[in-house]
CSV table of C-alpha atoms in Angstrom, one decimal:
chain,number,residue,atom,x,y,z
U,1,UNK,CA,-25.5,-9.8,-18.0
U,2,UNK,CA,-25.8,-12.3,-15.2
U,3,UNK,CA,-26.1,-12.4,-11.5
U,4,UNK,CA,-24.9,-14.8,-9.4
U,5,UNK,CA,-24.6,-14.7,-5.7
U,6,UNK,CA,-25.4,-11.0,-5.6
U,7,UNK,CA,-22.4,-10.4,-7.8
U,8,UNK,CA,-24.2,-8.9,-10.9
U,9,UNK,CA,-21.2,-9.1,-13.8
U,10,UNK,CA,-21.5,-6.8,-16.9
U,11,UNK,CA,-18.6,-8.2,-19.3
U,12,UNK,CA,-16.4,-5.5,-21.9
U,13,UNK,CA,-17.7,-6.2,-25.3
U,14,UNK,CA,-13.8,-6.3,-26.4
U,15,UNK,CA,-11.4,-5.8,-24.1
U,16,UNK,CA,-8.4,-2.8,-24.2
U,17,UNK,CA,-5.4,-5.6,-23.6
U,18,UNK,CA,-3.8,-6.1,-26.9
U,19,UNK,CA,-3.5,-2.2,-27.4
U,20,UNK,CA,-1.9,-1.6,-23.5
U,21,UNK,CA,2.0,-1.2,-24.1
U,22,UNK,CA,3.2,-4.1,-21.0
U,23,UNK,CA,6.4,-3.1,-21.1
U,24,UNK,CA,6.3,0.7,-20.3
U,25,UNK,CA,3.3,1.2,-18.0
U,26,UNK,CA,3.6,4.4,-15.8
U,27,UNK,CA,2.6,3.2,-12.2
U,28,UNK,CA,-1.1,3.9,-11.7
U,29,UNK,CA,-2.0,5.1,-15.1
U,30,UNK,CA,-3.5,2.0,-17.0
U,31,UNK,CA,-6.3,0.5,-15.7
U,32,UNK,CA,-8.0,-3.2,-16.4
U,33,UNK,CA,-10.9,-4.0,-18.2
U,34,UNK,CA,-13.7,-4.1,-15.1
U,35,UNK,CA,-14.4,-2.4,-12.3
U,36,UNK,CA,-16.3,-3.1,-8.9
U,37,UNK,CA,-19.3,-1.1,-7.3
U,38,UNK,CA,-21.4,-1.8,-4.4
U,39,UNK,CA,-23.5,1.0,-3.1
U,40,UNK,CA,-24.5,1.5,1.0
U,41,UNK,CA,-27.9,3.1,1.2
U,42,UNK,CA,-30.5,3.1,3.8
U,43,UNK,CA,-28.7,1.2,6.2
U,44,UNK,CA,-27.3,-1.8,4.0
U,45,UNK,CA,-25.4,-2.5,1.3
U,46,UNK,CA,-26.8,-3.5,-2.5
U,47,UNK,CA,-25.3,-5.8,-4.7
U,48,UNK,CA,-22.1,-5.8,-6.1
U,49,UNK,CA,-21.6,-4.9,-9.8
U,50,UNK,CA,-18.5,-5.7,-11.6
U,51,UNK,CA,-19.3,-3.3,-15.0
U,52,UNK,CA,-16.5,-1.9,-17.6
U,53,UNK,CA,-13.9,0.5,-16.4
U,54,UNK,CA,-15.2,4.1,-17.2
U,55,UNK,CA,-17.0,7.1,-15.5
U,56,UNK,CA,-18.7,7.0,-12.6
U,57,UNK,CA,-21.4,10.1,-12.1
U,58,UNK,CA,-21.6,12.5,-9.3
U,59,UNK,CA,-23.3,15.6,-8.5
U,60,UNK,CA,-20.7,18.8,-7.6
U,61,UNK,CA,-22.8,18.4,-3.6
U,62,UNK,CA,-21.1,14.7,-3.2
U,63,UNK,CA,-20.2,14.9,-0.3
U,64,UNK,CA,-16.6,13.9,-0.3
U,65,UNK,CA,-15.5,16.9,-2.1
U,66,UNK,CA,-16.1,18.7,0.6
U,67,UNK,CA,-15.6,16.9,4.0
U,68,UNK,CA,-13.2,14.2,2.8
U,69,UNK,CA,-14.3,11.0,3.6
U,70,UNK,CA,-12.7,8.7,1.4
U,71,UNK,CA,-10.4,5.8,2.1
U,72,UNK,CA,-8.4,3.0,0.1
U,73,UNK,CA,-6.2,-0.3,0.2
U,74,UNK,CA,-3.4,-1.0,-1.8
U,75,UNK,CA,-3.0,-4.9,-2.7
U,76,UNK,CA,-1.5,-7.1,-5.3
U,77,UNK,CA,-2.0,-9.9,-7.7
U,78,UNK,CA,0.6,-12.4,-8.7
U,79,UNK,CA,0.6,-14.8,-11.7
U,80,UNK,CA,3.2,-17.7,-11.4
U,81,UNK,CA,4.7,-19.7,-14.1
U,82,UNK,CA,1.8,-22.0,-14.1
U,83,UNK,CA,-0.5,-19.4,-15.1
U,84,UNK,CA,-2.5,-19.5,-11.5
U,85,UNK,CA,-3.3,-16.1,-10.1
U,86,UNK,CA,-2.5,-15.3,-6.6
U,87,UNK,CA,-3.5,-12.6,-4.0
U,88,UNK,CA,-0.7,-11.4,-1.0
U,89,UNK,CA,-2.4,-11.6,2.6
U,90,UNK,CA,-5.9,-10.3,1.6
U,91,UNK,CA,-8.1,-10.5,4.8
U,92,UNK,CA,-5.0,-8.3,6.4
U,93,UNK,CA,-6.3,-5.4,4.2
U,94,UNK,CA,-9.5,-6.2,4.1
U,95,UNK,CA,-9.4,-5.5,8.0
U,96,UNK,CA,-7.7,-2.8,7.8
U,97,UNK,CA,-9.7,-1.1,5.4
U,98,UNK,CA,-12.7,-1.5,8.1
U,99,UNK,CA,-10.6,-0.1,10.7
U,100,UNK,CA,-9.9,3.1,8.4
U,101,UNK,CA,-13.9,3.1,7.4
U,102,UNK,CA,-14.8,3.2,11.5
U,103,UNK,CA,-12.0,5.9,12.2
U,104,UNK,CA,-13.9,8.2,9.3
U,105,UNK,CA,-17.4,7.4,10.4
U,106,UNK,CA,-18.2,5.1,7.4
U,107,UNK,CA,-19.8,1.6,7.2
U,108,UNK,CA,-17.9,-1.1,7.1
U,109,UNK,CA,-17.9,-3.5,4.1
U,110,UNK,CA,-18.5,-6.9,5.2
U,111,UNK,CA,-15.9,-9.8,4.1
U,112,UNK,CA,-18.1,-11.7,1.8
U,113,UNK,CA,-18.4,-8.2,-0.5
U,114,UNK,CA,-15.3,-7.4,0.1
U,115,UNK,CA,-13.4,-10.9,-0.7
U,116,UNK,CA,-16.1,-12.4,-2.8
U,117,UNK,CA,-15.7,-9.5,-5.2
U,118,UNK,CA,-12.2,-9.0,-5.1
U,119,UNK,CA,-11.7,-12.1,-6.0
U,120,UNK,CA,-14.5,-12.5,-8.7
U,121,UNK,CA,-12.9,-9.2,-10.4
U,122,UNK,CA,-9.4,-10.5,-10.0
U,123,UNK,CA,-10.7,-14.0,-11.8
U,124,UNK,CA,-12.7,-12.0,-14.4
U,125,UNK,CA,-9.6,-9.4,-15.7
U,126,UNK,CA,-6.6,-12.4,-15.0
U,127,UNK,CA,-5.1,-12.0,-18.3
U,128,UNK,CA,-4.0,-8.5,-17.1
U,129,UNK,CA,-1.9,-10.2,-14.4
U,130,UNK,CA,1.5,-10.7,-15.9
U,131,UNK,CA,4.3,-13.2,-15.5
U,132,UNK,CA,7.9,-12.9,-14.2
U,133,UNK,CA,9.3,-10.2,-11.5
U,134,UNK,CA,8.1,-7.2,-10.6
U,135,UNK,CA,4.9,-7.5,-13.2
U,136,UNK,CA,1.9,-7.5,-10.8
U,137,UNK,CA,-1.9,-6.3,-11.0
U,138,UNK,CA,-1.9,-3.5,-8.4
U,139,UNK,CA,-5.6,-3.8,-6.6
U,140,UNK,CA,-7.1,-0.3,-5.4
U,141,UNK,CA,-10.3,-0.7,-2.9
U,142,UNK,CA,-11.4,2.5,-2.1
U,143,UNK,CA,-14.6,4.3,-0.5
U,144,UNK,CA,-16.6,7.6,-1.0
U,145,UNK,CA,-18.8,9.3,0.9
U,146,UNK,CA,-21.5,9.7,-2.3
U,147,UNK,CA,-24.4,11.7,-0.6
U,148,UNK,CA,-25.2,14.8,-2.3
U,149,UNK,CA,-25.4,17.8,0.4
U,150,UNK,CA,-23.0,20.3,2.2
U,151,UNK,CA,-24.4,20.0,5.2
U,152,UNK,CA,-21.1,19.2,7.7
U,153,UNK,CA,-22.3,15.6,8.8
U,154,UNK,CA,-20.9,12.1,8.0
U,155,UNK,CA,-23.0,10.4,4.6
U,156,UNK,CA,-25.7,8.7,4.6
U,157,UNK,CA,-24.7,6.9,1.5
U,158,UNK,CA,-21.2,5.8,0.4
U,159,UNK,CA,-19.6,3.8,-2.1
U,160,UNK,CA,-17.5,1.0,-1.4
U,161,UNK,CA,-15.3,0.4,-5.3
U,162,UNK,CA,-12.4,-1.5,-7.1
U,163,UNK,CA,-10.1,-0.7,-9.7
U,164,UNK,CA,-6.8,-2.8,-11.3
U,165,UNK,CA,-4.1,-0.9,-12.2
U,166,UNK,CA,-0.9,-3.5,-14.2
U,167,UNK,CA,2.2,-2.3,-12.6
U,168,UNK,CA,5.9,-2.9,-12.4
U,169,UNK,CA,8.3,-1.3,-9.7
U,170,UNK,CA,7.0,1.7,-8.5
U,171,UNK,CA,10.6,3.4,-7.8
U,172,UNK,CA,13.3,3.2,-10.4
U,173,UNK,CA,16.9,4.4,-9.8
U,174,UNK,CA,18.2,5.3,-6.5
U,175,UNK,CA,16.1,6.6,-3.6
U,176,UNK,CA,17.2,9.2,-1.1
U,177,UNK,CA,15.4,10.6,1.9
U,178,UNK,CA,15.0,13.8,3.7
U,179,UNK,CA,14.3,13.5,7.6
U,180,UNK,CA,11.2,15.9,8.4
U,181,UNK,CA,12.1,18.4,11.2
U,182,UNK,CA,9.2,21.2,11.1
U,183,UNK,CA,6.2,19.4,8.9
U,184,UNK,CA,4.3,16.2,10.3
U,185,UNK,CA,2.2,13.4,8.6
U,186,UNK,CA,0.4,12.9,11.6
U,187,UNK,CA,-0.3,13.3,15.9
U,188,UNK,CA,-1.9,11.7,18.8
U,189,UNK,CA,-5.5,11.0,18.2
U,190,UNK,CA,-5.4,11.6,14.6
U,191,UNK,CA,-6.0,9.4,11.3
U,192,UNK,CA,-2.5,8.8,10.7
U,193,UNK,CA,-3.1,4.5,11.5
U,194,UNK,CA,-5.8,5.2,8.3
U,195,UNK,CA,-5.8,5.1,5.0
U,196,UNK,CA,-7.3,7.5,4.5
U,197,UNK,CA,-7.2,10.0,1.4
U,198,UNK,CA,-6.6,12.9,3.1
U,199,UNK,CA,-3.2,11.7,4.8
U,200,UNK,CA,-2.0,11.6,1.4
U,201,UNK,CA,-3.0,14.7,0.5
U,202,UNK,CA,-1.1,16.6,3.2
U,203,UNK,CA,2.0,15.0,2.5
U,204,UNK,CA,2.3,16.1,-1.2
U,205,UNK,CA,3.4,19.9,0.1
U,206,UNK,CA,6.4,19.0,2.0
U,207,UNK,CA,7.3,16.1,-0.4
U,208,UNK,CA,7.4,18.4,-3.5
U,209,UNK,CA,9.9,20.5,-1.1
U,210,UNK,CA,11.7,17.5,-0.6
U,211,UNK,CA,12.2,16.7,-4.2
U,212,UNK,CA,13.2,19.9,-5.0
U,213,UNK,CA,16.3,19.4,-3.1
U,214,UNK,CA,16.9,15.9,-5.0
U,215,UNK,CA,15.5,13.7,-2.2
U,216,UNK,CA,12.9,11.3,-3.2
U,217,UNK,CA,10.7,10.9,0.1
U,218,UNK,CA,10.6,12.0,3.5
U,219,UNK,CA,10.7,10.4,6.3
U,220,UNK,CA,8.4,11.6,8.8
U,221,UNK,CA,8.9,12.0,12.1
U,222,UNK,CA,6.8,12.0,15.7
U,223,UNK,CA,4.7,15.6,15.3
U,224,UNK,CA,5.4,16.4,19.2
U,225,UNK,CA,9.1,16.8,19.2
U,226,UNK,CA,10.7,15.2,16.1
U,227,UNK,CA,12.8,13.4,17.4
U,228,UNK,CA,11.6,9.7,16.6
U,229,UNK,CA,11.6,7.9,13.5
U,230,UNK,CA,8.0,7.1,12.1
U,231,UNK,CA,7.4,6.2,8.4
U,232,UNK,CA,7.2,7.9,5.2
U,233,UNK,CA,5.1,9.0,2.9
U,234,UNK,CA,4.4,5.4,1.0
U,235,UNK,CA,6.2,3.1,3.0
U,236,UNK,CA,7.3,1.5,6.2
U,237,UNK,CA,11.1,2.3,7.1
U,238,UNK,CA,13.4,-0.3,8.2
U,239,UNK,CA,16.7,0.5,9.6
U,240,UNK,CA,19.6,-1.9,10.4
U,241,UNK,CA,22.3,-1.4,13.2
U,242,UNK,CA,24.8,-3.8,13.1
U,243,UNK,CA,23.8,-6.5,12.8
U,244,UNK,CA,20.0,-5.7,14.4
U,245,UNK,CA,16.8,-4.7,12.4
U,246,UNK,CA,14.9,-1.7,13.8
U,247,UNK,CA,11.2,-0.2,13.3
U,248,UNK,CA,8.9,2.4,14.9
U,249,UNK,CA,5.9,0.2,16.6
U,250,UNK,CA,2.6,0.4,14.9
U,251,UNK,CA,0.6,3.5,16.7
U,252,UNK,CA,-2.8,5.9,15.8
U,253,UNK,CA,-0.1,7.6,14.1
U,254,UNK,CA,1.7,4.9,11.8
U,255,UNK,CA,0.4,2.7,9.2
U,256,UNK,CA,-0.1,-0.9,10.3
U,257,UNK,CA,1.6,-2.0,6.9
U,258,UNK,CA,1.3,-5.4,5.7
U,259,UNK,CA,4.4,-6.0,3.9
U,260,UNK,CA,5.7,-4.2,7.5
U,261,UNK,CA,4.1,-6.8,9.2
U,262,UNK,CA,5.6,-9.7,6.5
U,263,UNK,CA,9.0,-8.5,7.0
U,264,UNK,CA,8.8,-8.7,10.8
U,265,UNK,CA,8.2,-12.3,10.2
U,266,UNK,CA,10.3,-13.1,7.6
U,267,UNK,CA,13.4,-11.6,9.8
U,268,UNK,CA,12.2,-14.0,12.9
U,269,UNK,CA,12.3,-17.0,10.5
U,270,UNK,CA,15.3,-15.4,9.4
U,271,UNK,CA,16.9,-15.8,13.0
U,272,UNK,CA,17.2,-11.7,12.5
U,273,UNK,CA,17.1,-10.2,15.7
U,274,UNK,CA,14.1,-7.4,15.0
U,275,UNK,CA,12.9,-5.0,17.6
U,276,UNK,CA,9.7,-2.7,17.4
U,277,UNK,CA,10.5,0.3,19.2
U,278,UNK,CA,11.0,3.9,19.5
U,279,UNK,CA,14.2,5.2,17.3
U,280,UNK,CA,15.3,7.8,17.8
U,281,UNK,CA,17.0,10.1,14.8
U,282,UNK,CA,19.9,10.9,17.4
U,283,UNK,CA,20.4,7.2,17.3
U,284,UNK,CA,20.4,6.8,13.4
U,285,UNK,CA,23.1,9.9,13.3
U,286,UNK,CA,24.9,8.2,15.7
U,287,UNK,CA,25.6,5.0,13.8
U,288,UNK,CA,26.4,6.7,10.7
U,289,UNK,CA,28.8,8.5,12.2
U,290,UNK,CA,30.5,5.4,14.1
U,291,UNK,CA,29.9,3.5,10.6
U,292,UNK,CA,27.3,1.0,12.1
U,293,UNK,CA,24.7,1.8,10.2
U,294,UNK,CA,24.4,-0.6,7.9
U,295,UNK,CA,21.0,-0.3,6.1
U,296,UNK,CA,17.5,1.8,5.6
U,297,UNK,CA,14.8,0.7,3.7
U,298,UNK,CA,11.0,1.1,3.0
U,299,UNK,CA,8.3,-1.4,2.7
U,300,UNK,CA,5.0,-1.5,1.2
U,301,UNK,CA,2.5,-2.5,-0.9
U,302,UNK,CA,3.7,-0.6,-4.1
U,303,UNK,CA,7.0,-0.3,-3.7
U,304,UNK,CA,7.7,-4.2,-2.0
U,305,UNK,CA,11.3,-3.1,-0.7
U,306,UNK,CA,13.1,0.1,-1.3
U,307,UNK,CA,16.8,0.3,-0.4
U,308,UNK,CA,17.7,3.7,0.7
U,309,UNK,CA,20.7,5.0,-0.6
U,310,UNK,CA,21.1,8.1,1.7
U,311,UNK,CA,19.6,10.7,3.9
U,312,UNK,CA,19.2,14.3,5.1
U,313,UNK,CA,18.7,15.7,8.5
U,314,UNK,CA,18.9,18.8,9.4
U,315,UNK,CA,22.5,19.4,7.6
U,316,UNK,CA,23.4,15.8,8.7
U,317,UNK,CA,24.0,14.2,5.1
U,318,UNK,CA,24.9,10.7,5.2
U,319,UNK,CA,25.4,7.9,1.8
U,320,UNK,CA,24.5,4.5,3.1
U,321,UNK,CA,27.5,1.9,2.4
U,322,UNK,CA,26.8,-1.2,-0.4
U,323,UNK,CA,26.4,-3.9,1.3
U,324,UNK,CA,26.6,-7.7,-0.3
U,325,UNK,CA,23.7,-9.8,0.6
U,326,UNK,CA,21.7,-6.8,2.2
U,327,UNK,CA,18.7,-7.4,4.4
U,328,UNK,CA,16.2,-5.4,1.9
U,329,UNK,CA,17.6,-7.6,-0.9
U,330,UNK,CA,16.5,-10.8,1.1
U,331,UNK,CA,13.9,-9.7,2.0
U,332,UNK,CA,12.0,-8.9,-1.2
U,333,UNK,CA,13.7,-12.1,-2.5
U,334,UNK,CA,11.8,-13.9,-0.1
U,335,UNK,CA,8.8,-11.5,0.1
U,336,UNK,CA,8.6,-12.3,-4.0
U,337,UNK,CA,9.3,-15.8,-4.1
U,338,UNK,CA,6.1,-16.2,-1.7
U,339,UNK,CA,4.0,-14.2,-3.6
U,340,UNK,CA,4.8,-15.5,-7.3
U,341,UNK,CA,4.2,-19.3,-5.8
U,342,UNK,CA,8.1,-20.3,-6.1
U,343,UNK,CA,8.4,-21.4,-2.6
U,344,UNK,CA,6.9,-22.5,0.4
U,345,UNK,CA,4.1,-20.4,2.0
U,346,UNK,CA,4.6,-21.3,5.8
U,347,UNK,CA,2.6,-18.9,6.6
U,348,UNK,CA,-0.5,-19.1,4.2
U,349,UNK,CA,-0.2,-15.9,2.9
U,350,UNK,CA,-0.8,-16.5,-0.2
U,351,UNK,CA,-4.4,-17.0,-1.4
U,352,UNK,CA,-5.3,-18.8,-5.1
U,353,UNK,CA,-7.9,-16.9,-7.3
């Protein structure tokens, strides 16, 4: 065991790689050799401790069974050709996560615990990073309230984790979406800007309706009316009229994505005329209809870019036309190319372990 700049590492004796099947992972499932843990008590955080993947031991009183405070961040880890490891736009999640932490009453994790020891686990578990596209080393940050009690009060103690999942795409085959007209992901005021746990968790009711219609996500809409586009359940939606790239601005209620906020830029650089604004579903119907709507997609951590292939509203059904040289599939070109070190990085996003 060593310690070194309040990192305290524990290495695996032998680690589970050689037995881990690469080429048929089930998103989420398998899970790298180490894990992080740094525990907030008394006002202040502890070390970190990067220790083997296992177990972690809590009493049935924890306190985020029963009040739900727990949040998470979805990131990503690249190898490129040359064998160096790479993280996607880091600090963008790391700030977000803090802004989810302060909307649930939790501390937040300052960036040298937060970076140091993402990066010091990334470095530690590289060889689970895999070459060529679409292999990746998903990255789950994520923090519990780990007070034992029931009284209804925010912790006193929490615990701020890491865990590495390999992954390839997260959706295979086509993607369809169902338009939400009666159930809502979030309002005004609420926790939908959060990642937090429980935003998740309400989805899953309304989604499992969704799928048993065939439809593979919903698309949420604004709670007060439904009438305006917003996001779905994993993702970010795009849509493209004409020639013009549309998406709901970032609100309390919407996810301030960070591939979202990559694909903004990348259709500015693009010369992609992009506008952030209110859409409404009236105005997607109406382009299918008139044949100008060209294009919906998702974007998001997991997923990258997700073409939509069609969509339900109400008993609106529309299949969205093929289109040659697509705006999802440059995008994820370029999104990819950026974050497996084949091209430029004009942006620094891109941040060597």
């Amino acid at each position: 065991m060593t310690h070194t700049n309040q990192i305290v590492i524990d290495k695996v004796r032998k680690s589970r790689i050689d037995s881990t099947d690469f080429d048929n992972l089930t998103f989420g499932k398998t899970f790298s050799d180490h894990m992080l843990e740094c525990t907030w008590k008394n006002g202040s955080w502890g070390d970190v401790e990067i220790k083997p993947y296992g177990p972690i031991m809590v009493e049935p009183s924890c306190k985020v069974f029963h009040y739900g405070q727990a949040i998470f961040e979805g990131m990503k880890a690249f190898k490129d050709d040359q064998d160096d490891v790479f993280l996607f736009r880091p600090a963008d999640n790391w700030i977000r996560f803090n802004a989810s932490a302060k909307r649930l009453a939790m501390p937040e994790v300052p960036e040298e615990i937060f970076m140091d020891g993402l990066k010091k686990l990334v470095e530690l578990d590289k060889d689970w990073v895999r070459k060529g596209d679409g292999q990746s080393l998903y990255l789950r940050p994520f923090m519990i309230a780990s007070e034992n009690g029931v009284a209804a009060a925010p912790s006193t103690e929490y615990k701020f984790m890491v865990v590495m999942s390999p992954a390839r795409a997260y959706y295979r085959g086509e993607v369809r979406v169902v338009i939400a007209t009666s159930y809502s992901r979030a309002a005004d005021g609420g926790v939908g800007y959060a990642k937090a746990a429980g935003n998740y968790a309400a989805s899953f009711y309304p989604n499992n309706l969704a799928l048993e219609e065939g439809f593979q996500q919903i698309i949420w809409t604004d709670a007060a009316s439904h009438e305006y586009l917003e996001e779905a359940g994993t993702m970010n939606i795009f849509v493209r009229i004409g020639d013009k790239l549309l998406t709901s601005p970032h609100n309390d209620r919407i996810l301030n994505g960070v591939t979202r906020r990559s694909v903004i830029q990348l259709a500015k650089d693009m010369g992609i005329e992009v506008e952030e604004r209110r859409v409404s579903i009236n105005e997607i119907n109406e382009a299918a209809r008139a044949g100008e709507l060209k294009e919906m997609f998702g974007s998001g951590t997991a997923a990258v870019i997700v073409p939509i292939k069609g969509y339900k509203h109400l008993e609106f059904v529309h299949e969205l036309p093929t289109m040659e040289h697509s705006y999802a599939e440059r995008f994820k070109k370029e999104l990819n190319d950026i974050q497996y070190n084949r091209t430029e990085d004009p942006h620094q996003w891109r941040v060597k372990i």
